[in-house]
Short mmCIF file of C-alpha atoms and ligand atoms in Angstrom, two decimals:
data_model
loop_
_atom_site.label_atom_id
_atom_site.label_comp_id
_atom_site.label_asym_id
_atom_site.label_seq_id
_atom_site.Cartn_x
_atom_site.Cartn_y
_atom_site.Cartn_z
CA UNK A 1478 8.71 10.08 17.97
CA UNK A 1479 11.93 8.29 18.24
CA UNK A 1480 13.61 10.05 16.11
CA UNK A 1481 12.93 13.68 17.85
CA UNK A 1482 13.28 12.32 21.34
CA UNK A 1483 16.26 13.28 23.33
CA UNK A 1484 16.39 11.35 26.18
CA UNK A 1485 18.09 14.32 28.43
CA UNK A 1486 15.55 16.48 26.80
CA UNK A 1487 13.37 19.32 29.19
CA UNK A 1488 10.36 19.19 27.44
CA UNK A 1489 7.95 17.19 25.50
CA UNK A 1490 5.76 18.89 22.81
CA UNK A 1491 2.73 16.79 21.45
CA UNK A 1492 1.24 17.89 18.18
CA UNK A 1493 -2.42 17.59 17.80
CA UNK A 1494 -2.60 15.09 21.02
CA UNK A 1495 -0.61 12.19 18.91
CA UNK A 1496 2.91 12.67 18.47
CA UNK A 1497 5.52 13.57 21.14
CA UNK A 1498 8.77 15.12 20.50
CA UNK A 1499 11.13 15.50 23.83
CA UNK A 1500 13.84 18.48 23.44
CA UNK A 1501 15.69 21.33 25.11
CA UNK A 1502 13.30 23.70 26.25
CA UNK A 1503 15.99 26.26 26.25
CA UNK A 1504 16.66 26.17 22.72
CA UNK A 1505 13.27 25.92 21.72
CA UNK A 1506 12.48 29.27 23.61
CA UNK A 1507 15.30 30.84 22.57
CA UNK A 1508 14.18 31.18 19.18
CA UNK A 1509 10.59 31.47 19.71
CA UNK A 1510 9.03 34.11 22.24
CA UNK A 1511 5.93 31.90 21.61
CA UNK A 1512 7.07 28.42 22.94
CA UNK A 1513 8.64 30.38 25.57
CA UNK A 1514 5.62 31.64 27.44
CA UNK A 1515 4.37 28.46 26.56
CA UNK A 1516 6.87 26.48 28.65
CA UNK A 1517 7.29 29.41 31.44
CA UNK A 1518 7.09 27.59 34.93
CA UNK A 1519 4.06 29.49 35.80
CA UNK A 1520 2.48 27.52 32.77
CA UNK A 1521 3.41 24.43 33.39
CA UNK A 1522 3.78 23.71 37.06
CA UNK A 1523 0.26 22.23 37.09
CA UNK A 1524 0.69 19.99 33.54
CA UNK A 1525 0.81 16.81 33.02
CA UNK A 1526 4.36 14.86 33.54
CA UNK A 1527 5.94 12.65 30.35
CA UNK A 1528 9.21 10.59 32.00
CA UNK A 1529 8.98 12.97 34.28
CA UNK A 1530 9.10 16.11 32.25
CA UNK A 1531 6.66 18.58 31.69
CA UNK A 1532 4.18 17.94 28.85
CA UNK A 1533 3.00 21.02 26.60
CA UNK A 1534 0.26 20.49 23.83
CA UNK A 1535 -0.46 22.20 20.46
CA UNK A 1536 -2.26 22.09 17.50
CA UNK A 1537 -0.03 21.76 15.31
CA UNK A 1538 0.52 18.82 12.27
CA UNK A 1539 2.86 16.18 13.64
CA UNK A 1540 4.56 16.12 9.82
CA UNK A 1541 4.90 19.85 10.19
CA UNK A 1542 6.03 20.14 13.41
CA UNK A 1543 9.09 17.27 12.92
CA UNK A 1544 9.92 19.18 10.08
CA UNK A 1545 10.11 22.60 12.31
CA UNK A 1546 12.11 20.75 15.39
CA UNK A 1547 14.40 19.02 13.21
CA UNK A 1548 15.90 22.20 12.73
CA UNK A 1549 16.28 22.84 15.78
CA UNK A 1550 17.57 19.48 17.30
CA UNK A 1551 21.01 20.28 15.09
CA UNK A 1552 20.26 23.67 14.15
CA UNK A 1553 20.08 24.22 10.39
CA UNK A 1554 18.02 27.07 9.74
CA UNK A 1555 21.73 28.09 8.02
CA UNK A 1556 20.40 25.44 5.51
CA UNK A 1557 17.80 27.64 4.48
CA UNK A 1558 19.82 30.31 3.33
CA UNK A 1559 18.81 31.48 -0.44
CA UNK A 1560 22.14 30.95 -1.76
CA UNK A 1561 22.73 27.69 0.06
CA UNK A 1562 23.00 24.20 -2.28
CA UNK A 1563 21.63 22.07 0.53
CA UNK A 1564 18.77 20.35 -0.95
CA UNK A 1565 15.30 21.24 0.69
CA UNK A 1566 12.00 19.58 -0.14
CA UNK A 1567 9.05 22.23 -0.37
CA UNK A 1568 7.78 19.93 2.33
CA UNK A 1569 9.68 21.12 5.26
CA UNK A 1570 10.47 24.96 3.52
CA UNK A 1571 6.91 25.29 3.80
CA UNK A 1572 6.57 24.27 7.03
CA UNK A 1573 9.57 25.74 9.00
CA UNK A 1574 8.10 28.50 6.98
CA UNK A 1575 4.57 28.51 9.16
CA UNK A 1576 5.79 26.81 12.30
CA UNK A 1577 8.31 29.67 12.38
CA UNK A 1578 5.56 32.24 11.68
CA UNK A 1579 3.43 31.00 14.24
CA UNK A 1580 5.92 30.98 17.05
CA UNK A 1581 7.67 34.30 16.17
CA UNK A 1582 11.20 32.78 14.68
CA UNK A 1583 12.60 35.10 13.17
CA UNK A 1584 15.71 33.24 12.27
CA UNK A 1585 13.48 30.86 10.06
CA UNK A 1586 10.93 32.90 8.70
CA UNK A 1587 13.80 34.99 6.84
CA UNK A 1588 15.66 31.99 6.25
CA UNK A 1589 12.23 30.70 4.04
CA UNK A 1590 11.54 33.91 2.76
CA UNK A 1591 14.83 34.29 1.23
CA UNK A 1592 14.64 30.95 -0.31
CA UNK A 1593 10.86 31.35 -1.41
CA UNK A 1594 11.91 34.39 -3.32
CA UNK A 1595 14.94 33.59 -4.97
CA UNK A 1596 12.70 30.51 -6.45
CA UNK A 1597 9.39 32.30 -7.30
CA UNK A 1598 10.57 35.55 -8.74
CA UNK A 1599 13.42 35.33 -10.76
CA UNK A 1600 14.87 38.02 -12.48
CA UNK A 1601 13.40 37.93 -16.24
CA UNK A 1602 16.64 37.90 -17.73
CA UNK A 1603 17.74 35.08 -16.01
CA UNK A 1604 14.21 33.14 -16.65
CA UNK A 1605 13.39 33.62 -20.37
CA UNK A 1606 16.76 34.05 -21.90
CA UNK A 1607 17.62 30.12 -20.49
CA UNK A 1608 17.96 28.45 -23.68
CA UNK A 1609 15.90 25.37 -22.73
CA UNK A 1610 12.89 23.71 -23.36
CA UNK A 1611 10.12 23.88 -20.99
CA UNK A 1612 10.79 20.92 -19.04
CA UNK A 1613 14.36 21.69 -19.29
CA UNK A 1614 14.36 24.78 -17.85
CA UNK A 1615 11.91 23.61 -14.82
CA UNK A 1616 14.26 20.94 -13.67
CA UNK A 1617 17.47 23.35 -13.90
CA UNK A 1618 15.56 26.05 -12.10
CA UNK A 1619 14.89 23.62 -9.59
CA UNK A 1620 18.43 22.17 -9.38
CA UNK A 1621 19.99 25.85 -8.90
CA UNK A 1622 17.51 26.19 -6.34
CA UNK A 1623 18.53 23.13 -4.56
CA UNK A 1624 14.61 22.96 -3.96
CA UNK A 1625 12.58 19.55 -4.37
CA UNK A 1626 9.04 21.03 -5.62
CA UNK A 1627 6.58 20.14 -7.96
CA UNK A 1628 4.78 23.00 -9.90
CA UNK A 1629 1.42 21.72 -8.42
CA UNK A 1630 3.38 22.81 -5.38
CA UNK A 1631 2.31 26.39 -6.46
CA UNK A 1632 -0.53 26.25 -4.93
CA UNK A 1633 0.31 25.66 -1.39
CA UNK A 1634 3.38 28.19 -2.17
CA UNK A 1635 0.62 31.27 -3.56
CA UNK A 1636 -1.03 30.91 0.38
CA UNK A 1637 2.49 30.96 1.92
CA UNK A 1638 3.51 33.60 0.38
CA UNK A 1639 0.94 35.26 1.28
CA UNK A 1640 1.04 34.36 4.77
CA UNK A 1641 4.61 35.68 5.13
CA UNK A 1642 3.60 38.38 2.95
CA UNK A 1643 6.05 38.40 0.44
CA UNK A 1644 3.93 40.02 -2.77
CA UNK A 1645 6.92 40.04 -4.99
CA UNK A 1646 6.66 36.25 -5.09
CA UNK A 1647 3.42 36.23 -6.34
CA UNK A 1648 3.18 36.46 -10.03
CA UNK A 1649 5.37 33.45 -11.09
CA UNK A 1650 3.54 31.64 -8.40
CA UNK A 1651 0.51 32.44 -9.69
CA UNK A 1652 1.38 32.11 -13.15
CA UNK A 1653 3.10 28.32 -12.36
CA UNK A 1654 -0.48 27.75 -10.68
CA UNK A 1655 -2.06 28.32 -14.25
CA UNK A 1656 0.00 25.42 -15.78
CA UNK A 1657 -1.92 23.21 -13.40
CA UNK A 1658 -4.57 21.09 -14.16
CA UNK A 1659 -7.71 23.26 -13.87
CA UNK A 1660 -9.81 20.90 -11.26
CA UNK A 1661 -6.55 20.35 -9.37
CA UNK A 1662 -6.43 24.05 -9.07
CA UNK A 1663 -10.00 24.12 -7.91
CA UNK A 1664 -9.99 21.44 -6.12
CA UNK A 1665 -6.74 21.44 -4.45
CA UNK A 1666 -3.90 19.35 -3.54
CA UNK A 1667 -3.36 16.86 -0.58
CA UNK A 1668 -0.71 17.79 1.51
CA UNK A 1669 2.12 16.16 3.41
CA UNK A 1670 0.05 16.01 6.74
CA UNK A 1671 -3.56 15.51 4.91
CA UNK A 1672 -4.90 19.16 5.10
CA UNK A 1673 -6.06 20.58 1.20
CA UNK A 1674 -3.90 23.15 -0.50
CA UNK A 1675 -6.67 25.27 -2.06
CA UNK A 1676 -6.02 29.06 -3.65
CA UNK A 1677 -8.51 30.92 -2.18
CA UNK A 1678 -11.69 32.09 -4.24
CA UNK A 1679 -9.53 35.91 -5.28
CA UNK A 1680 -6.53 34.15 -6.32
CA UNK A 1681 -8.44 31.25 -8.27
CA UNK A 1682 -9.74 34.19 -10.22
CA UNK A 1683 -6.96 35.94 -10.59
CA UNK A 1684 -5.37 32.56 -11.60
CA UNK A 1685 -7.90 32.05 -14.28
CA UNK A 1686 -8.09 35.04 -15.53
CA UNK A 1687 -4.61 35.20 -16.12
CA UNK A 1688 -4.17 32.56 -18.14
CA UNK A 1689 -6.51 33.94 -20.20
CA UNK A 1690 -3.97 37.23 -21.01
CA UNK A 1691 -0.80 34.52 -20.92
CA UNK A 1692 -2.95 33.00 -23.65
CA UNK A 1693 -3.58 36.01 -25.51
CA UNK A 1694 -0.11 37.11 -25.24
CA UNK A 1695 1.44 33.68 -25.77
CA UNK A 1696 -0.06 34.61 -29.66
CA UNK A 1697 0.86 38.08 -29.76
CA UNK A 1698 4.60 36.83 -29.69
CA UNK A 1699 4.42 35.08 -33.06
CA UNK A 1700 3.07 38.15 -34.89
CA UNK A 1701 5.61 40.55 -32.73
CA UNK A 1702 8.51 38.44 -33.59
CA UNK A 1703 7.68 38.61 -37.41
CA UNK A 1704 6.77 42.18 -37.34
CA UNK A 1705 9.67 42.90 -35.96
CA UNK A 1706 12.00 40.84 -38.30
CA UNK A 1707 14.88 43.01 -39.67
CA UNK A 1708 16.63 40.75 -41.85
CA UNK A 1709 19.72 42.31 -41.63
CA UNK A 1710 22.22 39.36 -42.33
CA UNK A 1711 19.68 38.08 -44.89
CA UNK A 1712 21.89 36.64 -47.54
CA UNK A 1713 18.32 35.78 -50.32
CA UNK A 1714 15.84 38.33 -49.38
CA UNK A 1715 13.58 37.23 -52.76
CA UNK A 1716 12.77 33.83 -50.66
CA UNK A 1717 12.25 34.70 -47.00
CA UNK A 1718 11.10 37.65 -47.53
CA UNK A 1719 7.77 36.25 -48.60
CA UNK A 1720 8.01 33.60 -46.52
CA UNK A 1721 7.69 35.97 -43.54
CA UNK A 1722 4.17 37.96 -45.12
CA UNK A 1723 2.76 34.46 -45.52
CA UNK A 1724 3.83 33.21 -42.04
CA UNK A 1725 2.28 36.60 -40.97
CA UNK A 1726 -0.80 35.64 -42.24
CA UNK A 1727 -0.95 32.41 -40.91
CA UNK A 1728 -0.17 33.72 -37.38
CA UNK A 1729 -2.62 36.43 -37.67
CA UNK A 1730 -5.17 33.61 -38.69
CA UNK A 1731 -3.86 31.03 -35.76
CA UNK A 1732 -4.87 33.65 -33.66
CA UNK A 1733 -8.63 33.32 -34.17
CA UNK A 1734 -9.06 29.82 -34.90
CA UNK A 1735 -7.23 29.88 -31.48
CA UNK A 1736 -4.94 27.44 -32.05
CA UNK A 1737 -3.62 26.62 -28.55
CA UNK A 1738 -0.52 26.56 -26.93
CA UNK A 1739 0.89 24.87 -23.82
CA UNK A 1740 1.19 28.19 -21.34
CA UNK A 1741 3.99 26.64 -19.94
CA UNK A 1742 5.93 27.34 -23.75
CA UNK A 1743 4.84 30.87 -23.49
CA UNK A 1744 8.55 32.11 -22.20
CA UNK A 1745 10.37 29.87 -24.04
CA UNK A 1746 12.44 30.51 -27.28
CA UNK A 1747 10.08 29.24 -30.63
CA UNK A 1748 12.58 26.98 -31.22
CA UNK A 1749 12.70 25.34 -27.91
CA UNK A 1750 8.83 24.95 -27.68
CA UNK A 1751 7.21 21.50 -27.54
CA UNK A 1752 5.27 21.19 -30.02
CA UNK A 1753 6.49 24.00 -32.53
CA UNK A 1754 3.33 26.36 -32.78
CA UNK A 1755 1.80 25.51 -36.24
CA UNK A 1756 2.31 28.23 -38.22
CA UNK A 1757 6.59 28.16 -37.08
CA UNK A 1758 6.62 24.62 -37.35
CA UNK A 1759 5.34 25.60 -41.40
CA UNK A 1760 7.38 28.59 -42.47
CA UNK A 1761 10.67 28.89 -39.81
CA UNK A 1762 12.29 25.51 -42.15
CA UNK A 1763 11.76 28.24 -45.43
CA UNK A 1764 13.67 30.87 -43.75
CA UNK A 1765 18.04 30.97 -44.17
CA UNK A 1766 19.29 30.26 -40.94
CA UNK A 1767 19.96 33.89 -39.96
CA UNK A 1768 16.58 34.73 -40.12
CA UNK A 1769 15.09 32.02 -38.12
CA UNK A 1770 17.43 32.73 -35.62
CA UNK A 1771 16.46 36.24 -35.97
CA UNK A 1772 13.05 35.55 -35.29
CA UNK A 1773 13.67 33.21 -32.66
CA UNK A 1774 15.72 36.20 -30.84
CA UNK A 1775 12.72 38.48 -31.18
CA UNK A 1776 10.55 35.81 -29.94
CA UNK A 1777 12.89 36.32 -26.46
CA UNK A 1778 12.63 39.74 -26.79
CA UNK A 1779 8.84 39.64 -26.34
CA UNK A 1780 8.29 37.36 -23.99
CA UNK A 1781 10.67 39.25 -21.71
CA UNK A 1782 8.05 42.16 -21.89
CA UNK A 1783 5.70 39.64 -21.05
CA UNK A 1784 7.34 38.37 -18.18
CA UNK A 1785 7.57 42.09 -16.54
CA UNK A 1786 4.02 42.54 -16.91
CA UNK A 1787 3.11 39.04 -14.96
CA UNK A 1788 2.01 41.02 -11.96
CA UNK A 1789 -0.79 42.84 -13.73
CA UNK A 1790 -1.53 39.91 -15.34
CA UNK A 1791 -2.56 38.30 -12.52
CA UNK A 1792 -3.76 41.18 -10.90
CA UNK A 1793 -0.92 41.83 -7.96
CA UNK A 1794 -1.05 44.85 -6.22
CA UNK A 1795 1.71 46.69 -8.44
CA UNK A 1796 3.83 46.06 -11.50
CA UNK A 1797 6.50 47.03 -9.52
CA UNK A 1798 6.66 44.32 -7.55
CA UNK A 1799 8.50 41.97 -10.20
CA UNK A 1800 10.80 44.80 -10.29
CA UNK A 1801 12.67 44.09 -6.23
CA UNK A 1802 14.34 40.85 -7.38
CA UNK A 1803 14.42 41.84 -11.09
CA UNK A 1804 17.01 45.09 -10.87
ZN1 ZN B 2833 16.75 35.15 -44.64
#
């Protein structure tokens, strides 16, 4: 690989018998206990010689691999830090992420768990009182994030996280793998060095089944909202006060013709949602101003609650796993 061969380097590394990468075996073993029994001298005084320096092999991705040495030819892991602005693809988060499992760096693997967490469990406040739309709110997430992903990504992030076991991660993973296309989420995704990203069997159910309650609940926030309608500010009671039993109706009754909503709306403000839900997209124009943005506030209110209940949703060990980044 020109680009990862350092012509004074001690050491060339071939992933998966195709790509060679020359570099220092000294800093290579100094972060990884691994790689340095690997390269001890009683290991490789009988292998095989590359320009004259000793050759190890191992069976690792070449992509993956480039993306784990980079790092270390100008170290970076620094980079990685959660509250860092650097921009990272999920690309090579994910796979300093396993490389740096795999060889026992500890430096790295906190680095990406830091970063995997800040992304993929944010604190509910922060998350569903954004006043955005959907699409909005993913691409600021992902901008304070500094973190090039695609929410098909999820998929490949639900198995790394639980490789570096990091549960509290798990429900907004899971719950961003529901907003993908079902036979992509069966099937999997293609990855960056050709392998599938595939949820395994327990967390495709979980997935699915999930969506189902997101569904359910994604209704139940209409009818809360309403119910819980105050109208304190209310300056003509006589108009939307019957506006709201009607509109209470009409939810009640959107609920079992099961009128369907894009899950990804489910956290957002009614007002922000893409399309309006029918029945909102009827009454909320009737309403004075102070009541739709009443009902609008309670509609935040309730899908806050819903957010802190993601983990038993999806069936994650404990609910109080949400809770470490939330408080
Ligand atoms: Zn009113």
């Amino acid at each position: 690989d020109g680009e990862l061969w350092l012509d004074d380097g001690t050491v060339v590394i071939v992933a998966n018998g195709a790509v060679a990468y020359r570099v220092y075996k000294g800093t290579l073993g100094s972060v990884s206990p691994v790689f340095r029994d690997l390269m001890a001298d009683s290991n490789l005084k009988d292998s095989e010689l590359m320009d004259g320096v000793p050759v190890v092999h191992v069976d690792d991705a070449p992509e993956n691999l480039r993306h784990f040495l980079n790092f270390l030819a100008q170290p970076r892991f620094d980079t990685i830090h959660p509250m860092s602005t650097f921009p990272l693809s999920y690309a090579s988060l994910a796979a300093v992420g396993r490389i740096g499992r795999k060889y026992q760096v500890e430096s790295a693997v906190h680095a990406v768990t830091s970063r995997l967490l800040r992304f993929f469990a944010p604190p509910p406040t922060l998350w569903v009182d954004a006043i955005r739309s959907w699409s909005d709110r993913w691409q600021w997430w992902k901008e304070h994030n500094a973190l090039e992903i695609q929410v098909d990504d999820a998929i490949d992030a639900v198995n790394l996280i639980r490789l570096l076991d990091e549960p509290a991660a798990l429900p907004f993973a899971l719950y961003l793998c529901s907003l993908c296309d079902p036979v992509q989420l069966r099937d999997g995704i293609v990855q960056e060095d050709g392998s599938i990203a595939r949820l395994s069997d327990e967390d495709f159910g979980r997935c699915v089944r999930g969506s189902l309650f997101i569904a359910q609940a994604s209704h139940g926030i209409l009818q809360y909202a309403i119910g819980s309608m105050k109208q304190g500010r209310c300056q003509r009671l006589r108009v939307c006060t019957p506006v709201l039993v009607d509109y209470m109706s009409r939810a009640h009754a959107a609920g079992m013709v099961a009128e369907s909503y894009p899950l990804s709306d489910v956290f957002i403000r009614l007002n922000f949602r893409n399309p309006e839900p029918d029945a909102y997209a009827l009454y909320s124009g009737q309403l004075c101003s102070w009541c739709k943005e009443e009902l609008c506030s309670w509609s935040v209110t309730a899908a806050r609650d819903i957010f802190l209940k993601l983990s038993r949703m999806f069936d994650v060990e404990s609910d109080t796993l949400v809770g470490r980044s939330a408080f």
